[in-house]
mmCIF file of C-alpha atoms in Angstrom:
data_model
loop_
_atom_site.group_PDB
_atom_site.id
_atom_site.type_symbol
_atom_site.label_atom_id
_atom_site.label_comp_id
_atom_site.label_asym_id
_atom_site.label_seq_id
_atom_site.Cartn_x
_atom_site.Cartn_y
_atom_site.Cartn_z
ATOM 1 C CA MET A 1286 3.380 8.770 13.687
ATOM 2 C CA SER A 1287 2.047 9.651 17.111
ATOM 3 C CA ALA A 1288 1.022 6.981 19.621
ATOM 4 C CA SER A 1289 -2.631 8.014 19.327
ATOM 5 C CA ALA A 1290 -2.727 7.385 15.539
ATOM 6 C CA PRO A 1291 -3.098 3.546 15.735
ATOM 7 C CA THR A 1292 -5.852 3.969 18.316
ATOM 8 C CA ALA A 1293 -7.749 6.340 16.017
ATOM 9 C CA VAL A 1294 -7.392 3.916 13.089
ATOM 10 C CA ILE A 1295 -8.680 1.002 15.173
ATOM 11 C CA SER A 1296 -11.616 3.083 16.429
ATOM 12 C CA ASP A 1297 -12.492 4.054 12.857
ATOM 13 C CA LEU A 1298 -12.351 0.411 11.730
ATOM 14 C CA ARG A 1299 -14.617 -0.633 14.599
ATOM 15 C CA ASP A 1300 -17.162 2.029 13.595
ATOM 16 C CA ARG A 1301 -17.107 0.826 9.997
ATOM 17 C CA ILE A 1302 -17.584 -2.818 10.994
ATOM 18 C CA ALA A 1303 -20.459 -1.859 13.304
ATOM 19 C CA ARG A 1304 -22.184 0.028 10.481
ATOM 20 C CA LEU A 1305 -21.755 -2.908 8.080
ATOM 21 C CA GLU A 1306 -23.288 -5.219 10.681
ATOM 22 C CA GLY A 1307 -26.228 -2.900 11.088
ATOM 23 C CA GLY A 1308 -25.066 -1.572 14.421
ATOM 24 C CA ASN A 1309 -23.736 1.807 15.443
ATOM 25 C CA ALA A 1310 -20.900 2.826 17.699
ATOM 26 C CA ARG A 1311 -23.139 5.525 19.112
ATOM 27 C CA GLU A 1312 -26.437 4.898 20.809
ATOM 28 C CA ARG A 1313 -29.259 5.290 18.300
ATOM 29 C CA ALA A 1314 -32.132 7.684 18.790
ATOM 30 C CA VAL A 1315 -35.466 5.887 18.786
ATOM 31 C CA LEU A 1316 -39.120 6.591 18.026
ATOM 32 C CA PRO A 1317 -41.249 4.942 20.758
ATOM 33 C CA PHE A 1318 -44.713 3.577 20.016
ATOM 34 C CA GLY A 1319 -45.879 4.745 23.437
ATOM 35 C CA ILE A 1320 -47.061 1.211 24.281
ATOM 36 C CA ALA A 1321 -44.955 -0.402 26.981
ATOM 37 C CA ALA A 1322 -45.571 -3.959 25.772
ATOM 38 C CA ILE A 1323 -44.119 -3.114 22.342
ATOM 39 C CA ASP A 1324 -41.404 -0.651 23.342
ATOM 40 C CA ARG A 1325 -39.890 -3.010 25.910
ATOM 41 C CA VAL A 1326 -39.025 -5.620 23.241
ATOM 42 C CA LEU A 1327 -37.309 -3.035 21.016
ATOM 43 C CA PRO A 1328 -33.679 -2.133 21.808
ATOM 44 C CA GLY A 1329 -33.594 1.382 23.188
ATOM 45 C CA GLY A 1330 -37.353 1.394 23.788
ATOM 46 C CA GLY A 1331 -38.562 2.181 20.265
ATOM 47 C CA LEU A 1332 -37.944 2.021 16.522
ATOM 48 C CA ALA A 1333 -34.376 3.008 15.708
ATOM 49 C CA LEU A 1334 -34.025 6.243 13.749
ATOM 50 C CA GLY A 1335 -31.327 6.406 11.118
ATOM 51 C CA ALA A 1336 -32.167 2.807 10.233
ATOM 52 C CA LEU A 1337 -34.055 0.639 7.758
ATOM 53 C CA HIS A 1338 -37.210 -1.246 8.745
ATOM 54 C CA GLU A 1339 -39.452 -3.625 6.759
ATOM 55 C CA VAL A 1340 -43.240 -3.941 6.857
ATOM 56 C CA ALA A 1341 -45.459 -6.386 4.972
ATOM 57 C CA GLY A 1342 -49.125 -7.304 5.013
ATOM 58 C CA GLY A 1343 -50.343 -10.718 6.092
ATOM 59 C CA GLY A 1344 -52.700 -12.823 3.960
ATOM 60 C CA ASN A 1345 -54.251 -10.791 1.153
ATOM 61 C CA GLY A 1346 -52.430 -7.778 2.566
ATOM 62 C CA ALA A 1347 -49.276 -9.101 0.914
ATOM 63 C CA ILE A 1348 -50.871 -8.055 -2.398
ATOM 64 C CA ASP A 1349 -52.862 -4.910 -1.589
ATOM 65 C CA GLY A 1350 -50.419 -3.619 1.048
ATOM 66 C CA ALA A 1351 -53.161 -1.530 2.697
ATOM 67 C CA ALA A 1352 -52.554 -2.334 6.369
ATOM 68 C CA ALA A 1353 -48.782 -2.249 5.913
ATOM 69 C CA ALA A 1354 -48.995 1.185 4.266
ATOM 70 C CA LEU A 1355 -51.179 2.554 7.089
ATOM 71 C CA PHE A 1356 -48.793 1.183 9.713
ATOM 72 C CA ALA A 1357 -45.877 2.825 7.882
ATOM 73 C CA ALA A 1358 -47.833 6.088 7.577
ATOM 74 C CA GLY A 1359 -48.467 6.134 11.321
ATOM 75 C CA ILE A 1360 -44.750 5.757 12.004
ATOM 76 C CA ALA A 1361 -43.798 8.420 9.452
ATOM 77 C CA ALA A 1362 -46.446 10.773 10.870
ATOM 78 C CA ARG A 1363 -44.639 10.845 14.222
ATOM 79 C CA THR A 1364 -41.318 11.921 12.717
ATOM 80 C CA HIS A 1365 -40.279 15.510 12.046
ATOM 81 C CA GLY A 1366 -39.898 16.927 8.548
ATOM 82 C CA LYS A 1367 -41.145 15.971 5.117
ATOM 83 C CA VAL A 1368 -41.816 12.359 4.157
ATOM 84 C CA LEU A 1369 -40.753 10.929 0.794
ATOM 85 C CA TRP A 1370 -43.044 8.108 -0.404
ATOM 86 C CA CYS A 1371 -41.851 6.087 -3.414
ATOM 87 C CA VAL A 1372 -44.151 3.772 -5.406
ATOM 88 C CA THR A 1373 -44.256 1.923 -8.711
ATOM 89 C CA ARG A 1374 -48.058 1.567 -8.753
ATOM 90 C CA PRO A 1375 -50.198 4.745 -8.566
ATOM 91 C CA ASP A 1376 -52.831 3.268 -6.240
ATOM 92 C CA LEU A 1377 -51.865 4.781 -2.885
ATOM 93 C CA PHE A 1378 -55.031 6.244 -1.279
ATOM 94 C CA ALA A 1379 -53.919 9.592 0.148
ATOM 95 C CA PRO A 1380 -57.055 10.232 2.298
ATOM 96 C CA ALA A 1381 -56.419 6.987 4.194
ATOM 97 C CA ILE A 1382 -52.803 8.000 4.749
ATOM 98 C CA ALA A 1383 -54.057 11.325 6.132
ATOM 99 C CA GLN A 1384 -56.416 9.515 8.520
ATOM 100 C CA ALA A 1385 -53.370 7.642 9.847
ATOM 101 C CA GLY A 1386 -51.865 10.998 10.835
ATOM 102 C CA LEU A 1387 -49.713 11.791 7.804
ATOM 103 C CA ALA A 1388 -50.960 15.153 6.505
ATOM 104 C CA PRO A 1389 -50.909 15.660 2.700
ATOM 105 C CA ASP A 1390 -48.683 18.737 2.913
ATOM 106 C CA ARG A 1391 -45.925 16.665 4.520
ATOM 107 C CA VAL A 1392 -45.724 14.009 1.797
ATOM 108 C CA ILE A 1393 -43.674 14.109 -1.399
ATOM 109 C CA TYR A 1394 -44.760 11.339 -3.771
ATOM 110 C CA VAL A 1395 -42.370 9.759 -6.278
ATOM 111 C CA GLU A 1396 -43.624 7.309 -8.917
ATOM 112 C CA ALA A 1397 -40.780 5.206 -10.303
ATOM 113 C CA GLY A 1398 -40.943 3.249 -13.526
ATOM 114 C CA ASP A 1399 -39.498 0.037 -12.118
ATOM 115 C CA GLU A 1400 -37.991 -1.498 -8.997
ATOM 116 C CA THR A 1401 -34.441 -0.503 -9.903
ATOM 117 C CA SER A 1402 -35.420 3.156 -10.230
ATOM 118 C CA LEU A 1403 -37.459 2.946 -7.035
ATOM 119 C CA LEU A 1404 -34.512 1.600 -5.017
ATOM 120 C CA ALA A 1405 -32.345 4.412 -6.401
ATOM 121 C CA CYS A 1406 -34.936 6.998 -5.291
ATOM 122 C CA PHE A 1407 -35.226 5.252 -1.925
ATOM 123 C CA GLU A 1408 -31.478 5.421 -1.319
ATOM 124 C CA GLU A 1409 -31.157 9.001 -2.544
ATOM 125 C CA GLY A 1410 -34.020 10.070 -0.288
ATOM 126 C CA LEU A 1411 -32.437 8.402 2.737
ATOM 127 C CA ARG A 1412 -29.197 10.285 2.099
ATOM 128 C CA HIS A 1413 -31.030 13.630 2.092
ATOM 129 C CA PRO A 1414 -30.597 15.328 5.491
ATOM 130 C CA GLY A 1415 -33.911 17.205 5.469
ATOM 131 C CA LEU A 1416 -36.379 14.298 5.482
ATOM 132 C CA GLY A 1417 -37.958 12.742 8.547
ATOM 133 C CA ALA A 1418 -38.832 9.439 6.881
ATOM 134 C CA VAL A 1419 -38.600 7.715 3.513
ATOM 135 C CA VAL A 1420 -41.146 5.040 2.613
ATOM 136 C CA ALA A 1421 -40.900 2.844 -0.475
ATOM 137 C CA GLU A 1422 -43.050 -0.032 -1.746
ATOM 138 C CA VAL A 1423 -40.656 -2.772 -2.853
ATOM 139 C CA ALA A 1424 -41.175 -6.373 -3.899
ATOM 140 C CA ARG A 1425 -37.608 -7.694 -3.803
ATOM 141 C CA LEU A 1426 -34.951 -6.523 -1.392
ATOM 142 C CA SER A 1427 -31.531 -8.138 -1.624
ATOM 143 C CA MET A 1428 -28.919 -8.090 1.114
ATOM 144 C CA THR A 1429 -26.729 -5.784 -0.984
ATOM 145 C CA ALA A 1430 -29.549 -3.295 -1.645
ATOM 146 C CA SER A 1431 -30.687 -3.327 1.996
ATOM 147 C CA ARG A 1432 -27.136 -2.667 3.228
ATOM 148 C CA ARG A 1433 -26.897 0.362 0.946
ATOM 149 C CA LEU A 1434 -30.228 1.619 2.288
ATOM 150 C CA GLN A 1435 -29.185 1.006 5.888
ATOM 151 C CA LEU A 1436 -25.926 2.933 5.418
ATOM 152 C CA ALA A 1437 -27.812 5.759 3.686
ATOM 153 C CA ALA A 1438 -30.256 5.991 6.613
ATOM 154 C CA GLU A 1439 -27.358 6.136 9.086
ATOM 155 C CA THR A 1440 -25.862 9.008 7.093
ATOM 156 C CA SER A 1441 -28.935 11.263 7.402
ATOM 157 C CA GLY A 1442 -30.599 9.960 10.569
ATOM 158 C CA ALA A 1443 -33.916 9.494 8.728
ATOM 159 C CA ILE A 1444 -36.015 6.391 9.257
ATOM 160 C CA GLY A 1445 -36.412 4.183 6.198
ATOM 161 C CA ILE A 1446 -39.479 1.941 5.813
ATOM 162 C CA ALA A 1447 -39.597 -0.663 3.075
ATOM 163 C CA VAL A 1448 -43.232 -1.654 2.551
ATOM 164 C CA ARG A 1449 -42.892 -5.118 1.024
ATOM 165 C CA ARG A 1450 -45.638 -5.601 -1.533
ATOM 166 C CA TRP A 1451 -45.906 -8.321 -4.149
ATOM 167 C CA ARG A 1452 -48.031 -8.876 -7.264
ATOM 168 C CA ARG A 1453 -48.572 -12.604 -6.575
ATOM 169 C CA GLN A 1454 -48.983 -14.432 -3.285
ATOM 170 C CA THR A 1455 -46.211 -16.892 -4.146
ATOM 171 C CA GLU A 1456 -43.700 -14.024 -4.333
ATOM 172 C CA ALA A 1457 -44.242 -13.250 -0.648
ATOM 173 C CA ALA A 1458 -41.772 -16.045 0.197
ATOM 174 C CA ASP A 1459 -39.062 -13.460 -0.515
ATOM 175 C CA PHE A 1460 -39.951 -11.899 2.851
ATOM 176 C CA GLY A 1461 -38.107 -14.752 4.534
ATOM 177 C CA GLN A 1462 -34.781 -13.915 2.898
ATOM 178 C CA PRO A 1463 -32.169 -12.188 5.108
ATOM 179 C CA THR A 1464 -31.684 -8.430 4.785
ATOM 180 C CA ALA A 1465 -29.848 -5.700 6.691
ATOM 181 C CA SER A 1466 -33.068 -4.226 8.107
ATOM 182 C CA ILE A 1467 -33.117 -3.567 11.841
ATOM 183 C CA THR A 1468 -36.710 -4.782 12.289
ATOM 184 C CA ARG A 1469 -39.204 -6.715 10.170
ATOM 185 C CA TRP A 1470 -42.968 -6.472 10.785
ATOM 186 C CA ARG A 1471 -46.080 -8.177 9.420
ATOM 187 C CA VAL A 1472 -49.493 -6.516 9.756
ATOM 188 C CA SER A 1473 -52.667 -8.585 9.342
ATOM 189 C CA VAL A 1474 -56.214 -7.227 9.447
ATOM 190 C CA LEU A 1475 -58.520 -8.358 12.282
ATOM 191 C CA PRO A 1476 -62.254 -7.673 12.835
ATOM 192 C CA SER A 1477 -62.770 -4.085 13.969
ATOM 193 C CA SER A 1478 -63.420 -3.094 17.568
ATOM 194 C CA PRO A 1479 -67.058 -3.757 18.580
ATOM 195 C CA LEU A 1480 -69.318 -0.776 19.252
ATOM 196 C CA PRO A 1481 -72.322 -0.550 21.628
ATOM 197 C CA VAL A 1482 -74.355 0.858 18.691
ATOM 198 C CA PRO A 1483 -74.597 -0.125 14.997
ATOM 199 C CA GLY A 1484 -71.516 0.944 13.074
ATOM 200 C CA VAL A 1485 -67.907 0.107 12.326
ATOM 201 C CA GLY A 1486 -65.374 0.489 15.110
ATOM 202 C CA ARG A 1487 -61.692 1.264 14.991
ATOM 203 C CA ALA A 1488 -59.734 -1.125 12.786
ATOM 204 C CA ARG A 1489 -57.608 -3.775 14.461
ATOM 205 C CA TRP A 1490 -54.372 -5.426 13.392
ATOM 206 C CA GLN A 1491 -52.374 -8.471 14.330
ATOM 207 C CA LEU A 1492 -48.919 -6.926 14.551
ATOM 208 C CA GLU A 1493 -46.026 -9.376 14.343
ATOM 209 C CA LEU A 1494 -42.444 -8.388 15.040
ATOM 210 C CA ILE A 1495 -40.841 -11.165 13.029
ATOM 211 C CA ARG A 1496 -37.260 -10.025 13.363
ATOM 212 C CA CYS A 1497 -35.530 -7.506 15.581
ATOM 213 C CA ARG A 1498 -31.766 -7.103 15.643
ATOM 214 C CA ALA A 1499 -30.524 -7.331 19.234
ATOM 215 C CA GLY A 1500 -34.144 -7.879 20.330
ATOM 216 C CA LYS A 1501 -36.849 -10.528 20.487
ATOM 217 C CA SER A 1502 -39.698 -11.525 18.199
ATOM 218 C CA ALA A 1503 -43.212 -10.845 19.475
ATOM 219 C CA ASP A 1504 -46.792 -10.344 18.350
ATOM 220 C CA PHE A 1505 -49.530 -7.974 19.483
ATOM 221 C CA GLU A 1506 -53.188 -7.283 18.860
ATOM 222 C CA VAL A 1507 -53.512 -3.534 18.365
ATOM 223 C CA GLU A 1508 -55.951 -0.884 17.191
ATOM 224 C CA ALA A 1509 -54.908 0.818 13.960
ATOM 225 C CA SER A 1510 -53.234 4.218 13.764
ATOM 226 C CA ASP A 1511 -55.358 7.205 14.748
ATOM 227 C CA ASP A 1512 -55.131 10.718 13.290
ATOM 228 C CA LYS A 1513 -51.961 11.302 15.329
ATOM 229 C CA GLY A 1514 -50.239 8.217 13.949
ATOM 230 C CA ARG A 1515 -50.551 6.292 17.211
ATOM 231 C CA ILE A 1516 -51.646 2.683 17.596
ATOM 232 C CA ALA A 1517 -53.251 1.434 20.824
ATOM 233 C CA LEU A 1518 -53.985 -1.755 22.691
ATOM 234 C CA PRO A 1519 -57.699 -2.717 22.597
ATOM 235 C CA SER A 1520 -59.465 -2.265 25.921
ATOM 236 C CA ASN A 1521 -60.168 -5.984 26.264
ATOM 237 C CA VAL A 1522 -56.431 -6.652 25.931
ATOM 238 C CA VAL A 1523 -55.462 -3.993 28.470
ATOM 239 C CA HIS A 1524 -58.137 -4.743 31.073
ATOM 240 C CA GLY A 1525 -59.318 -8.221 30.092
ATOM 241 C CA SER A 1526 -62.460 -9.091 28.116
ATOM 242 C CA PRO A 1527 -65.905 -7.900 29.306
ATOM 243 C CA GLN A 1528 -66.988 -11.534 29.725
ATOM 244 C CA LYS A 1529 -64.119 -12.182 32.152
ATOM 245 C CA GLU A 1530 -64.953 -9.024 34.098
ATOM 246 C CA ILE A 1531 -68.616 -10.106 34.422
ATOM 247 C CA GLY A 1532 -67.449 -13.546 35.585
ATOM 248 C CA ARG A 1533 -65.215 -12.026 38.249
ATOM 249 C CA ARG A 1534 -68.041 -9.832 39.546
ATOM 250 C CA ARG A 1535 -70.422 -12.775 39.747
ATOM 251 C CA ALA A 1536 -67.815 -14.877 41.553
ATOM 252 C CA SER A 1537 -67.144 -12.130 44.092
ATOM 253 C CA SER A 1538 -70.859 -11.700 44.810
#
């Protein structure tokens, strides 16, 4: 055996351990949000590609999953290639997904009969090299299942998004259980952006980064995904509220 053989074996073992721990020996490619306040708390400056992420709705959103689905659609819209979307309930509103930037001709829908079948479709989709993202609505996600999904995502380089959605509010406690996901998000609906004329402004979310491997937890008030899949900071968050601006002008005069 050559002298380089033990070194190669050790290197291979290190790579395997890193994958099992949710890491990667190579630097991961990322998908930035384009918002400095969010990207700076994410390792690498964005959502890791070739990785599993979790999203859930806050409050009633834990049941209807609407805001979580739109957040996931905005992320998937900014990837390249087809998007596989797996569900067990046929209530996904495709026009809303399109408004979040995910065009209908990019989405392949799969309706599974139960959670076991859905997780199998989720994993198989993540192993397919031609998909940009795989989204699946799941209620329960064990550590074993999430590790399989994470390894599958690393194999293809696709981003996996588990939209956690439950049938009863009490089941949402499962969201606190540990998984192999790289990040975990919660999206809660806020009053829409005010308009100077009668009407409904752009939707707003309270976006919570509950868990981030090798990163920090944080929360943000953002405007919902536009038709390009991009979220934004409200103007009163970026520049300060109009009331504060009026106060500053009065004080200076």
